[in-house]
Amino acid sequence: MNTLSADPFYIDWINTQKSLQPESIAFIDLYGSRQFNWQQLDARVTRLANGLIQLGVRSGDRVGYIGLNTTDIIDMLYACMRLRAIYVPLNFRLTAQELRYIIGDAAPTVLFFDTDFSPVVEAVAEKVTIPHIIATLGNGHDSAYESLLHHSPETRIAHTPANGDTHAMIMYSSGTTGHPKGVIYTHRMLVASALNIQQSSLLTADSTLLNVMPMFHIGGLQFVLMSIYSGTTTIMMRAFEPGAVLSCINDANLGVTNLGGVPAMWAAMSAHPSCATTDFSRVRTAGTGAESVPRPMLEEWMTRGITLQEVYGMTETAGVVCMAQIHDLPQYLGWAGKALPYCKFKVMVSDTQEATTGEVGEIWMHGAMVTPGYWQRPEATEEAFCEGWLKSGDIGRMDADGRLSIEDRSKDMYISGGENVYPAEVESVLLRHPAIAEVAVIGIAHDRWGETGCAIVATHPGQMVSHSELTALCEGNLAKYKWPTTLQLIDALPRNSTGKVQKFLLRQQFGSA
């Protein structure tokens, strides 16, 4: 059957690549020591789609997965897309109680799970009804998942093709505050997501992309979607481990040319003993984002020949909407770049007034990459949008040429003596101290100034830092109202599954310091 519909925003990418280059390598799965060409991958997707039909999955039904990275995820996502079903990736780091809420909200007909997470799935199933629960080892060995594929036919079954507005996925927000919300993804969003970063990532036919990001997070999924759309080879790593990533980069046979990671990942690789002997010469592009990126980190990686391209995006925008361009660096180091083709943004100082050049305000976004709303949360959807523009809650400023600088999260900003303080700016200065491994600044109550900064610091092993040393760093680099008035030492900053610092936990612990 013809897999292309009249709608250009529905394309069966796996089947298309099978037609164009059936024998070319699509995926290398390091955990299972498996690799699939496009013809083999298309066959697995077809078998799984037929298996889901046998389980009663129909258009609009949800299919969930909880587990570590595996190429099985590609089977699941594209099998769902063929059936007009909705794929729901689940955060494996959540507790059973947290997952009960999400799974109860999404109500999947089928839940696939990695056997490493059997206890949490059993605990969820005690409280939440899930019609079909199917285990996978994630490595191709005998499992209920592989049995389902083996006993399902490889013949394509005719079905009504999706269109650009058909729901394709629900990805739950990382939940830094309150219950996570299910962000609806359409087929249009997924195509736009892949296309948006393709040119900026310098992805070509001979590229090889290494994915180390968890696939329940849009950061990892977007890069893989881009690679599938481009027909290049993707190396799938089960989970991030700095030494293993450096080993992959160093392996000339793998030939890694593209990768991305949150700042915490790049910091971990930088601190690893084998970093100094790793050959980075084959890497063409390397992205980082998901939180404020410290300038010292960008500068350090440049000494190794790696120009980290800062990116900006959200779960609600299907990932990256702007990306620093190679030709802009290092001149515009620390800027997230201009808007990419499928998303526009603007900076607003109020719901009706746009910021002037260089003025700080909230970032609003609009375009094919922006979600139509939240799953079963009309009130949250209405609150998030203003006249069709998504209000990000992030603070930024634009230069005269349209480059965006990410200043902070609006909820992380505090006001000291009537002046706005954006912690990311302060944190970037404090990270210049050689003893500091990571730092977060929060606003705490102050009798005179209303609020002042509290610096929460994790030092490198065996090292110390004093408040007076922080003050010395700030002097000459920051206005005095931005200087932290207190210092708290901590072993490590609390982070969520995507690497973002959970400042709400720090406020709970140190807010009355």
Short mmCIF file of C-alpha atoms in Angstrom, two decimals:
data_model
loop_
_atom_site.label_atom_id
_atom_site.label_comp_id
_atom_site.label_asym_id
_atom_site.label_seq_id
_atom_site.Cartn_x
_atom_site.Cartn_y
_atom_site.Cartn_z
CA MET A 1 0.00 0.00 0.00
CA ASN A 2 1.04 3.63 -0.44
CA THR A 3 2.38 4.82 2.92
CA LEU A 4 2.26 8.51 2.00
CA SER A 5 -0.94 10.44 2.59
CA ALA A 6 -2.00 13.71 1.02
CA ASP A 7 -0.90 15.43 4.21
CA PRO A 8 2.85 16.17 4.07
CA PHE A 9 3.01 16.03 7.86
CA TYR A 10 2.31 12.31 7.89
CA ILE A 11 5.19 10.27 6.51
CA ASP A 12 6.02 6.68 7.46
CA TRP A 13 9.71 7.42 7.89
CA ILE A 14 10.81 3.86 8.60
CA ASN A 15 9.08 2.47 5.51
CA THR A 16 10.40 5.36 3.42
CA GLN A 17 14.00 4.66 4.45
CA LYS A 18 13.45 0.95 3.76
CA SER A 19 12.43 1.84 0.22
CA LEU A 20 15.40 4.17 -0.30
CA GLN A 21 18.21 2.21 1.38
CA PRO A 22 17.03 -1.18 2.69
CA GLU A 23 20.51 -2.56 3.49
CA SER A 24 21.95 0.54 5.17
CA ILE A 25 22.44 0.42 8.94
CA ALA A 26 19.65 2.21 10.75
CA PHE A 27 20.49 1.49 14.41
CA ILE A 28 23.29 0.03 16.48
CA ASP A 29 22.08 -0.96 19.95
CA LEU A 30 25.12 -1.16 22.22
CA TYR A 31 23.30 -2.88 25.09
CA GLY A 32 22.07 -5.83 23.05
CA SER A 33 25.00 -5.81 20.60
CA ARG A 34 22.30 -5.63 17.93
CA GLN A 35 22.13 -3.72 14.72
CA PHE A 36 19.30 -3.33 12.24
CA ASN A 37 19.21 -2.17 8.67
CA TRP A 38 16.15 -0.27 7.52
CA GLN A 39 14.50 -3.37 6.04
CA GLN A 40 14.88 -5.29 9.30
CA LEU A 41 13.64 -2.35 11.35
CA ASP A 42 10.59 -1.92 9.10
CA ALA A 43 9.77 -5.62 9.55
CA ARG A 44 9.85 -5.29 13.35
CA VAL A 45 7.61 -2.22 13.26
CA THR A 46 5.13 -4.07 11.03
CA ARG A 47 5.08 -7.12 13.27
CA LEU A 48 4.56 -5.04 16.40
CA ALA A 49 1.76 -3.04 14.77
CA ASN A 50 0.01 -6.30 13.94
CA GLY A 51 0.65 -7.56 17.45
CA LEU A 52 -0.93 -4.45 18.93
CA ILE A 53 -3.99 -4.92 16.74
CA GLN A 54 -4.31 -8.48 18.10
CA LEU A 55 -4.23 -7.01 21.62
CA GLY A 56 -7.12 -4.73 20.74
CA VAL A 57 -5.23 -1.47 20.22
CA ARG A 58 -7.18 0.92 18.02
CA SER A 59 -6.87 4.49 16.80
CA GLY A 60 -6.48 6.89 19.74
CA ASP A 61 -5.56 4.17 22.27
CA ARG A 62 -2.44 4.71 24.35
CA VAL A 63 0.61 2.41 24.49
CA GLY A 64 3.16 3.03 27.23
CA TYR A 65 6.76 2.02 27.88
CA ILE A 66 8.87 2.23 31.01
CA GLY A 67 12.53 1.31 30.86
CA LEU A 68 16.02 2.23 29.78
CA ASN A 69 17.02 3.07 26.22
CA THR A 70 16.59 0.32 23.64
CA THR A 71 15.84 0.15 19.94
CA ASP A 72 12.56 -1.51 21.00
CA ILE A 73 11.36 2.04 21.61
CA ILE A 74 11.60 2.75 17.88
CA ASP A 75 9.43 -0.32 17.19
CA MET A 76 6.85 0.96 19.67
CA LEU A 77 6.73 4.57 18.52
CA TYR A 78 6.39 3.80 14.82
CA ALA A 79 3.99 0.89 15.31
CA CYS A 80 1.73 3.30 17.20
CA MET A 81 2.09 5.91 14.47
CA ARG A 82 0.96 3.40 11.82
CA LEU A 83 -2.16 2.56 13.84
CA ARG A 84 -2.97 6.18 14.80
CA ALA A 85 -2.41 5.03 18.38
CA ILE A 86 -0.63 7.25 20.91
CA TYR A 87 2.79 6.36 22.33
CA VAL A 88 3.44 7.27 25.98
CA PRO A 89 7.10 7.17 27.13
CA LEU A 90 7.37 6.94 30.92
CA ASN A 91 10.10 8.18 33.22
CA PHE A 92 11.75 5.12 34.76
CA ARG A 93 13.19 7.16 37.62
CA LEU A 94 9.78 7.91 39.10
CA THR A 95 8.38 6.09 42.11
CA ALA A 96 5.42 3.72 41.88
CA GLN A 97 3.21 6.39 43.41
CA GLU A 98 4.24 8.97 40.81
CA LEU A 99 3.79 6.48 37.97
CA ARG A 100 0.34 5.52 39.24
CA TYR A 101 -0.77 9.09 38.69
CA ILE A 102 0.66 9.28 35.15
CA ILE A 103 -0.50 5.82 34.05
CA GLY A 104 -3.92 6.45 35.55
CA ASP A 105 -4.08 9.71 33.62
CA ALA A 106 -2.94 8.23 30.29
CA ALA A 107 -4.87 4.94 30.72
CA PRO A 108 -2.78 2.84 28.30
CA THR A 109 -4.26 -0.27 26.72
CA VAL A 110 -0.78 -1.82 26.63
CA LEU A 111 2.20 -1.18 28.90
CA PHE A 112 5.58 -2.47 27.78
CA PHE A 113 8.26 -2.54 30.44
CA ASP A 114 11.94 -3.29 30.88
CA THR A 115 12.33 -6.25 33.26
CA ASP A 116 14.77 -4.19 35.35
CA PHE A 117 11.68 -2.29 36.50
CA SER A 118 9.47 -5.25 37.36
CA PRO A 119 9.01 -4.27 41.04
CA VAL A 120 7.76 -0.77 40.28
CA VAL A 121 5.46 -2.04 37.50
CA GLU A 122 4.01 -4.64 39.86
CA ALA A 123 3.40 -1.94 42.47
CA VAL A 124 1.66 0.24 39.89
CA ALA A 125 -0.50 -2.64 38.64
CA GLU A 126 -1.78 -3.25 42.17
CA LYS A 127 -3.59 0.10 42.07
CA VAL A 128 -4.10 0.86 38.37
CA THR A 129 -5.89 -1.32 35.83
CA ILE A 130 -3.79 -1.97 32.71
CA PRO A 131 -5.31 -4.44 30.21
CA HIS A 132 -1.99 -5.77 28.86
CA ILE A 133 1.44 -5.64 30.55
CA ILE A 134 4.29 -7.03 28.45
CA ALA A 135 7.94 -7.42 29.46
CA THR A 136 11.05 -6.88 27.36
CA LEU A 137 14.72 -7.41 28.18
CA GLY A 138 15.60 -4.58 25.81
CA ASN A 139 18.36 -6.64 24.17
CA GLY A 140 16.51 -8.90 21.74
CA HIS A 141 16.69 -12.01 23.95
CA ASP A 142 13.66 -14.17 24.66
CA SER A 143 10.88 -12.18 26.31
CA ALA A 144 7.13 -11.65 26.07
CA TYR A 145 7.86 -8.67 23.82
CA GLU A 146 9.99 -10.64 21.35
CA SER A 147 7.39 -13.45 21.42
CA LEU A 148 4.68 -10.95 20.46
CA LEU A 149 6.74 -9.87 17.44
CA HIS A 150 7.63 -13.44 16.49
CA HIS A 151 3.99 -14.60 16.45
CA SER A 152 2.68 -11.56 14.54
CA PRO A 153 2.57 -11.41 10.72
CA GLU A 154 4.93 -9.26 8.69
CA THR A 155 2.23 -8.29 6.19
CA ARG A 156 1.16 -4.67 6.21
CA ILE A 157 -2.49 -4.21 7.18
CA ALA A 158 -4.37 -1.38 5.48
CA HIS A 159 -5.50 1.39 7.80
CA THR A 160 -6.59 5.01 7.62
CA PRO A 161 -3.42 7.12 7.54
CA ALA A 162 -2.84 9.80 10.11
CA ASN A 163 -2.69 13.49 9.28
CA GLY A 164 -0.70 16.34 10.73
CA ASP A 165 -3.18 16.95 13.54
CA THR A 166 -3.48 13.31 14.62
CA HIS A 167 -2.18 12.75 18.14
CA ALA A 168 1.03 10.70 18.02
CA MET A 169 2.44 10.84 21.55
CA ILE A 170 1.86 12.09 25.07
CA MET A 171 5.06 13.06 26.88
CA TYR A 172 4.70 14.00 30.52
CA SER A 173 6.49 17.10 31.73
CA SER A 174 9.41 16.58 34.09
CA GLY A 175 7.33 17.80 37.01
CA THR A 176 9.71 20.20 38.76
CA THR A 177 6.59 21.46 40.56
CA GLY A 178 3.27 19.71 41.20
CA HIS A 179 1.84 16.82 39.17
CA PRO A 180 3.34 16.35 35.70
CA LYS A 181 1.12 17.30 32.77
CA GLY A 182 0.73 15.19 29.64
CA VAL A 183 1.99 17.23 26.68
CA ILE A 184 0.17 16.24 23.49
CA TYR A 185 2.32 15.67 20.39
CA THR A 186 0.86 15.59 16.89
CA HIS A 187 2.43 14.06 13.78
CA ARG A 188 3.06 17.62 12.55
CA MET A 189 5.10 18.36 15.70
CA LEU A 190 7.28 15.29 15.23
CA VAL A 191 8.09 16.10 11.60
CA ALA A 192 8.82 19.72 12.48
CA SER A 193 10.94 18.57 15.44
CA ALA A 194 13.15 16.43 13.20
CA LEU A 195 13.49 18.99 10.44
CA ASN A 196 14.11 21.94 12.73
CA ILE A 197 17.58 20.91 13.91
CA GLN A 198 18.75 18.95 10.87
CA GLN A 199 20.62 21.78 9.14
CA SER A 200 22.06 23.30 12.33
CA SER A 201 23.34 19.85 13.36
CA LEU A 202 25.28 19.46 10.07
CA LEU A 203 23.70 16.02 9.65
CA THR A 204 24.60 14.38 6.31
CA ALA A 205 24.34 10.92 4.76
CA ASP A 206 27.65 9.83 6.29
CA SER A 207 26.87 11.07 9.82
CA THR A 208 26.62 8.81 12.87
CA LEU A 209 24.59 10.04 15.82
CA LEU A 210 25.21 8.80 19.36
CA ASN A 211 22.20 9.04 21.65
CA VAL A 212 22.96 9.07 25.38
CA MET A 213 19.85 10.97 26.50
CA PRO A 214 16.89 9.07 27.99
CA MET A 215 14.21 8.47 25.39
CA PHE A 216 11.36 9.44 27.70
CA HIS A 217 12.72 12.97 27.37
CA ILE A 218 12.25 15.02 24.21
CA GLY A 219 15.96 15.95 24.12
CA GLY A 220 16.94 12.36 23.32
CA LEU A 221 13.93 11.59 21.16
CA GLN A 222 14.30 14.69 18.97
CA PHE A 223 17.89 13.84 18.01
CA VAL A 224 16.87 10.28 17.14
CA LEU A 225 13.90 11.51 15.09
CA MET A 226 16.26 13.80 13.18
CA SER A 227 18.55 10.87 12.44
CA ILE A 228 15.66 8.65 11.26
CA TYR A 229 14.31 11.39 9.02
CA SER A 230 17.80 11.91 7.55
CA GLY A 231 18.38 8.19 7.06
CA THR A 232 21.63 8.20 9.03
CA THR A 233 22.89 5.63 11.53
CA THR A 234 21.98 6.04 15.21
CA ILE A 235 23.97 4.43 18.01
CA MET A 236 21.72 3.77 21.00
CA MET A 237 23.28 3.75 24.46
CA ARG A 238 21.21 2.17 27.23
CA ALA A 239 22.01 4.93 29.72
CA PHE A 240 24.54 7.70 30.15
CA GLU A 241 27.87 6.71 31.67
CA PRO A 242 30.70 9.20 31.04
CA GLY A 243 33.47 6.66 30.48
CA ALA A 244 31.33 4.64 28.06
CA VAL A 245 30.40 7.75 26.07
CA LEU A 246 34.04 8.82 25.80
CA SER A 247 34.96 5.30 24.69
CA CYS A 248 32.34 5.46 21.91
CA ILE A 249 33.60 8.84 20.74
CA ASN A 250 37.15 7.49 20.73
CA ASP A 251 36.20 4.42 18.63
CA ALA A 252 37.09 5.15 15.00
CA ASN A 253 35.01 2.16 13.83
CA LEU A 254 31.86 3.71 15.27
CA GLY A 255 32.78 7.13 13.88
CA VAL A 256 30.53 9.27 16.08
CA THR A 257 29.92 12.66 14.44
CA ASN A 258 26.94 14.06 16.39
CA LEU A 259 25.80 13.91 20.00
CA GLY A 260 24.09 15.99 22.64
CA GLY A 261 23.71 16.09 26.40
CA VAL A 262 22.59 18.27 29.27
CA PRO A 263 25.30 20.35 31.02
CA ALA A 264 25.60 17.81 33.85
CA MET A 265 26.60 15.15 31.30
CA TRP A 266 29.27 17.33 29.74
CA ALA A 267 30.57 18.17 33.22
CA ALA A 268 30.76 14.46 34.10
CA MET A 269 32.70 13.67 30.90
CA SER A 270 35.03 16.58 31.53
CA ALA A 271 35.86 15.21 34.99
CA HIS A 272 36.44 11.64 33.75
CA PRO A 273 40.11 10.49 33.63
CA SER A 274 39.88 9.28 30.00
CA CYS A 275 38.66 12.65 28.72
CA ALA A 276 42.24 13.88 28.29
CA THR A 277 43.09 11.02 25.90
CA THR A 278 39.84 10.94 23.91
CA ASP A 279 39.99 11.80 20.21
CA PHE A 280 37.19 14.30 19.55
CA SER A 281 38.29 15.11 16.00
CA ARG A 282 35.42 13.25 14.31
CA VAL A 283 32.69 15.13 16.23
CA ARG A 284 31.03 17.73 14.00
CA THR A 285 28.31 19.04 16.29
CA ALA A 286 27.65 18.73 19.99
CA GLY A 287 24.58 20.23 21.61
CA THR A 288 23.74 21.12 25.17
CA GLY A 289 20.78 22.68 26.93
CA ALA A 290 17.72 21.88 29.13
CA GLU A 291 18.99 24.36 31.72
CA SER A 292 21.26 27.39 31.88
CA VAL A 293 24.67 26.55 30.41
CA PRO A 294 27.62 28.00 32.36
CA ARG A 295 30.01 29.96 30.14
CA PRO A 296 33.09 28.38 31.82
CA MET A 297 31.86 24.98 30.63
CA LEU A 298 31.54 26.20 27.04
CA GLU A 299 35.03 27.69 27.17
CA GLU A 300 36.55 24.54 28.67
CA TRP A 301 35.17 22.30 25.91
CA MET A 302 36.43 24.68 23.23
CA THR A 303 39.98 23.95 24.43
CA ARG A 304 39.30 20.31 23.46
CA GLY A 305 38.10 21.27 19.99
CA ILE A 306 34.41 20.83 20.85
CA THR A 307 32.20 23.85 20.18
CA LEU A 308 29.11 23.15 22.27
CA GLN A 309 26.05 24.56 20.54
CA GLU A 310 23.66 25.83 23.18
CA VAL A 311 20.04 24.94 22.45
CA TYR A 312 16.73 26.06 23.86
CA GLY A 313 13.38 24.33 23.83
CA MET A 314 10.73 22.70 25.97
CA THR A 315 8.70 19.52 26.17
CA GLU A 316 5.81 21.70 24.96
CA THR A 317 7.74 22.66 21.79
CA ALA A 318 8.82 19.15 20.77
CA GLY A 319 12.36 20.05 21.73
CA VAL A 320 14.81 22.57 20.32
CA VAL A 321 13.39 25.77 18.82
CA CYS A 322 16.68 27.66 18.61
CA MET A 323 20.28 26.49 18.39
CA ALA A 324 23.52 28.42 18.37
CA GLN A 325 25.01 28.30 14.87
CA ILE A 326 28.59 27.18 14.37
CA HIS A 327 29.40 30.30 12.35
CA ASP A 328 28.24 32.47 15.29
CA LEU A 329 30.74 30.89 17.66
CA PRO A 330 32.76 31.78 19.62
CA GLN A 331 31.65 35.41 19.08
CA TYR A 332 28.19 34.71 20.47
CA LEU A 333 29.20 32.05 22.97
CA GLY A 334 26.46 31.63 25.56
CA TRP A 335 23.62 32.64 23.23
CA ALA A 336 21.02 30.06 22.20
CA GLY A 337 20.82 31.41 18.66
CA LYS A 338 18.06 32.47 16.29
CA ALA A 339 14.63 30.88 15.84
CA LEU A 340 14.72 27.70 13.76
CA PRO A 341 12.29 27.31 10.82
CA TYR A 342 9.28 25.69 12.49
CA CYS A 343 8.94 27.91 15.55
CA LYS A 344 8.82 31.64 16.16
CA PHE A 345 9.48 33.31 19.47
CA LYS A 346 9.22 36.74 21.00
CA VAL A 347 10.11 38.28 24.35
CA MET A 348 7.28 39.89 26.32
CA VAL A 349 7.43 42.23 29.31
CA SER A 350 3.66 41.82 29.84
CA ASP A 351 0.75 40.04 28.18
CA THR A 352 0.39 42.97 25.80
CA GLN A 353 3.84 44.58 25.49
CA GLU A 354 6.80 43.15 23.60
CA ALA A 355 10.31 43.77 24.92
CA THR A 356 12.68 46.13 23.16
CA THR A 357 16.05 44.92 21.87
CA GLY A 358 18.13 43.68 24.81
CA GLU A 359 15.28 44.02 27.29
CA VAL A 360 14.58 41.06 29.57
CA GLY A 361 11.16 39.39 29.49
CA GLU A 362 9.26 36.12 29.18
CA ILE A 363 9.82 34.00 26.07
CA TRP A 364 6.65 33.21 24.07
CA MET A 365 6.55 30.69 21.20
CA HIS A 366 4.31 29.83 18.25
CA GLY A 367 4.57 27.44 15.29
CA ALA A 368 4.32 23.87 14.00
CA MET A 369 6.43 22.54 16.88
CA VAL A 370 4.19 23.90 19.64
CA THR A 371 1.78 21.52 21.39
CA PRO A 372 -1.96 21.98 20.95
CA GLY A 373 -2.29 21.52 24.71
CA TYR A 374 -2.23 19.18 27.69
CA TRP A 375 -3.92 15.79 27.88
CA GLN A 376 -7.27 16.12 29.68
CA ARG A 377 -6.18 19.46 31.21
CA PRO A 378 -8.16 22.23 29.43
CA GLU A 379 -7.59 24.68 32.29
CA ALA A 380 -3.82 24.20 32.14
CA THR A 381 -3.91 24.58 28.35
CA GLU A 382 -5.83 27.84 28.57
CA GLU A 383 -3.45 29.19 31.22
CA ALA A 384 -0.36 28.34 29.13
CA PHE A 385 -1.43 30.22 25.98
CA CYS A 386 -2.19 33.81 25.09
CA GLU A 387 -3.71 34.45 21.64
CA GLY A 388 -2.10 31.30 20.25
CA TRP A 389 1.35 31.93 21.77
CA LEU A 390 2.79 29.51 24.34
CA LYS A 391 4.04 31.34 27.43
CA SER A 392 7.23 29.48 28.35
CA GLY A 393 7.83 30.76 31.87
CA ASP A 394 11.47 31.26 30.83
CA ILE A 395 13.27 34.58 30.88
CA GLY A 396 15.33 35.80 27.94
CA ARG A 397 16.39 38.73 25.79
CA MET A 398 16.97 39.18 22.07
CA ASP A 399 19.63 41.10 20.24
CA ALA A 400 19.01 43.23 17.14
CA ASP A 401 19.61 40.23 14.83
CA GLY A 402 17.11 37.97 16.61
CA ARG A 403 19.50 35.87 18.70
CA LEU A 404 18.05 34.68 21.98
CA SER A 405 19.86 34.66 25.30
CA ILE A 406 18.30 32.51 28.03
CA GLU A 407 18.55 34.35 31.33
CA ASP A 408 16.60 32.09 33.72
CA ARG A 409 13.32 30.55 34.68
CA SER A 410 10.79 33.22 35.70
CA LYS A 411 9.91 31.25 38.83
CA ASP A 412 13.62 31.15 39.82
CA MET A 413 13.99 34.92 39.62
CA TYR A 414 13.87 36.79 42.93
CA ILE A 415 13.66 40.50 43.79
CA SER A 416 16.26 42.08 46.05
CA GLY A 417 15.78 45.71 47.05
CA GLY A 418 13.38 46.20 44.13
CA GLU A 419 15.82 44.76 41.58
CA ASN A 420 15.26 41.53 39.63
CA VAL A 421 18.00 38.94 40.17
CA TYR A 422 18.37 36.04 37.73
CA PRO A 423 20.24 33.22 39.49
CA ALA A 424 21.78 31.79 36.31
CA GLU A 425 23.87 34.93 35.89
CA VAL A 426 25.18 34.65 39.44
CA GLU A 427 25.80 30.91 39.14
CA SER A 428 27.89 31.40 36.02
CA VAL A 429 30.21 33.76 37.91
CA LEU A 430 30.49 31.51 40.98
CA LEU A 431 31.42 28.50 38.83
CA ARG A 432 34.70 30.20 38.01
CA HIS A 433 35.91 29.20 41.48
CA PRO A 434 38.13 26.12 41.00
CA ALA A 435 36.75 24.35 44.09
CA ILE A 436 33.11 24.55 43.01
CA ALA A 437 31.74 21.52 41.14
CA GLU A 438 28.15 22.80 40.91
CA VAL A 439 26.12 25.63 42.37
CA ALA A 440 22.52 26.80 42.58
CA VAL A 441 21.37 30.20 43.78
CA ILE A 442 17.91 30.72 45.30
CA GLY A 443 16.19 33.75 46.82
CA ILE A 444 15.59 33.70 50.56
CA ALA A 445 13.74 36.15 52.82
CA HIS A 446 15.69 39.15 54.13
CA ASP A 447 14.52 41.75 56.65
CA ARG A 448 15.99 44.71 54.81
CA TRP A 449 16.05 43.77 51.11
CA GLY A 450 12.99 41.53 50.92
CA GLU A 451 15.05 38.74 49.40
CA THR A 452 18.73 38.04 48.92
CA GLY A 453 20.67 35.20 47.35
CA CYS A 454 21.65 31.95 48.99
CA ALA A 455 24.42 30.06 47.17
CA ILE A 456 24.11 26.29 47.53
CA VAL A 457 27.44 24.75 46.59
CA ALA A 458 28.83 21.27 45.98
CA THR A 459 32.62 21.30 45.88
CA HIS A 460 35.05 18.95 44.20
CA PRO A 461 36.18 16.11 46.53
CA GLY A 462 38.53 17.30 49.25
CA GLN A 463 38.10 21.00 48.47
CA MET A 464 36.41 23.83 50.34
CA VAL A 465 35.08 27.30 49.63
CA SER A 466 34.14 30.19 51.93
CA HIS A 467 31.55 32.94 51.67
CA SER A 468 34.31 35.55 51.56
CA GLU A 469 35.78 33.82 48.48
CA LEU A 470 32.38 33.99 46.76
CA THR A 471 32.13 37.68 47.56
CA ALA A 472 35.58 38.26 46.08
CA LEU A 473 34.46 36.53 42.87
CA CYS A 474 31.31 38.64 42.64
CA GLU A 475 33.14 41.93 43.19
CA GLY A 476 33.76 43.55 39.83
CA ASN A 477 31.63 40.97 38.02
CA LEU A 478 28.17 41.55 39.49
CA ALA A 479 26.21 44.45 40.94
CA LYS A 480 26.25 44.22 44.72
CA TYR A 481 22.53 43.43 45.04
CA LYS A 482 23.21 40.21 43.14
CA TRP A 483 25.83 38.95 45.58
CA PRO A 484 24.73 35.93 47.65
CA THR A 485 24.50 36.80 51.33
CA THR A 486 24.64 33.20 52.56
CA LEU A 487 26.43 30.00 51.60
CA GLN A 488 25.25 26.44 52.11
CA LEU A 489 27.43 23.40 51.34
CA ILE A 490 25.85 20.23 49.99
CA ASP A 491 27.17 16.92 48.63
CA ALA A 492 25.32 17.20 45.30
CA LEU A 493 22.49 19.27 43.86
CA PRO A 494 19.16 17.46 43.51
CA ARG A 495 18.30 16.91 39.87
CA ASN A 496 15.34 15.45 38.04
CA SER A 497 15.60 12.73 35.42
CA THR A 498 16.52 15.17 32.65
CA GLY A 499 19.37 16.71 34.63
CA LYS A 500 17.62 19.92 35.68
CA VAL A 501 18.33 21.17 39.18
CA GLN A 502 15.20 20.87 41.34
CA LYS A 503 15.31 24.27 42.95
CA PHE A 504 11.95 23.79 44.63
CA LEU A 505 13.61 21.12 46.81
CA LEU A 506 16.43 23.54 47.63
CA ARG A 507 13.88 26.18 48.57
CA GLN A 508 12.18 23.69 50.87
CA GLN A 509 15.49 22.82 52.53
CA PHE A 510 17.25 26.18 52.65
CA GLY A 511 14.49 28.74 52.08
CA SER A 512 14.59 29.90 55.69
CA ALA A 513 18.40 29.98 55.88
#
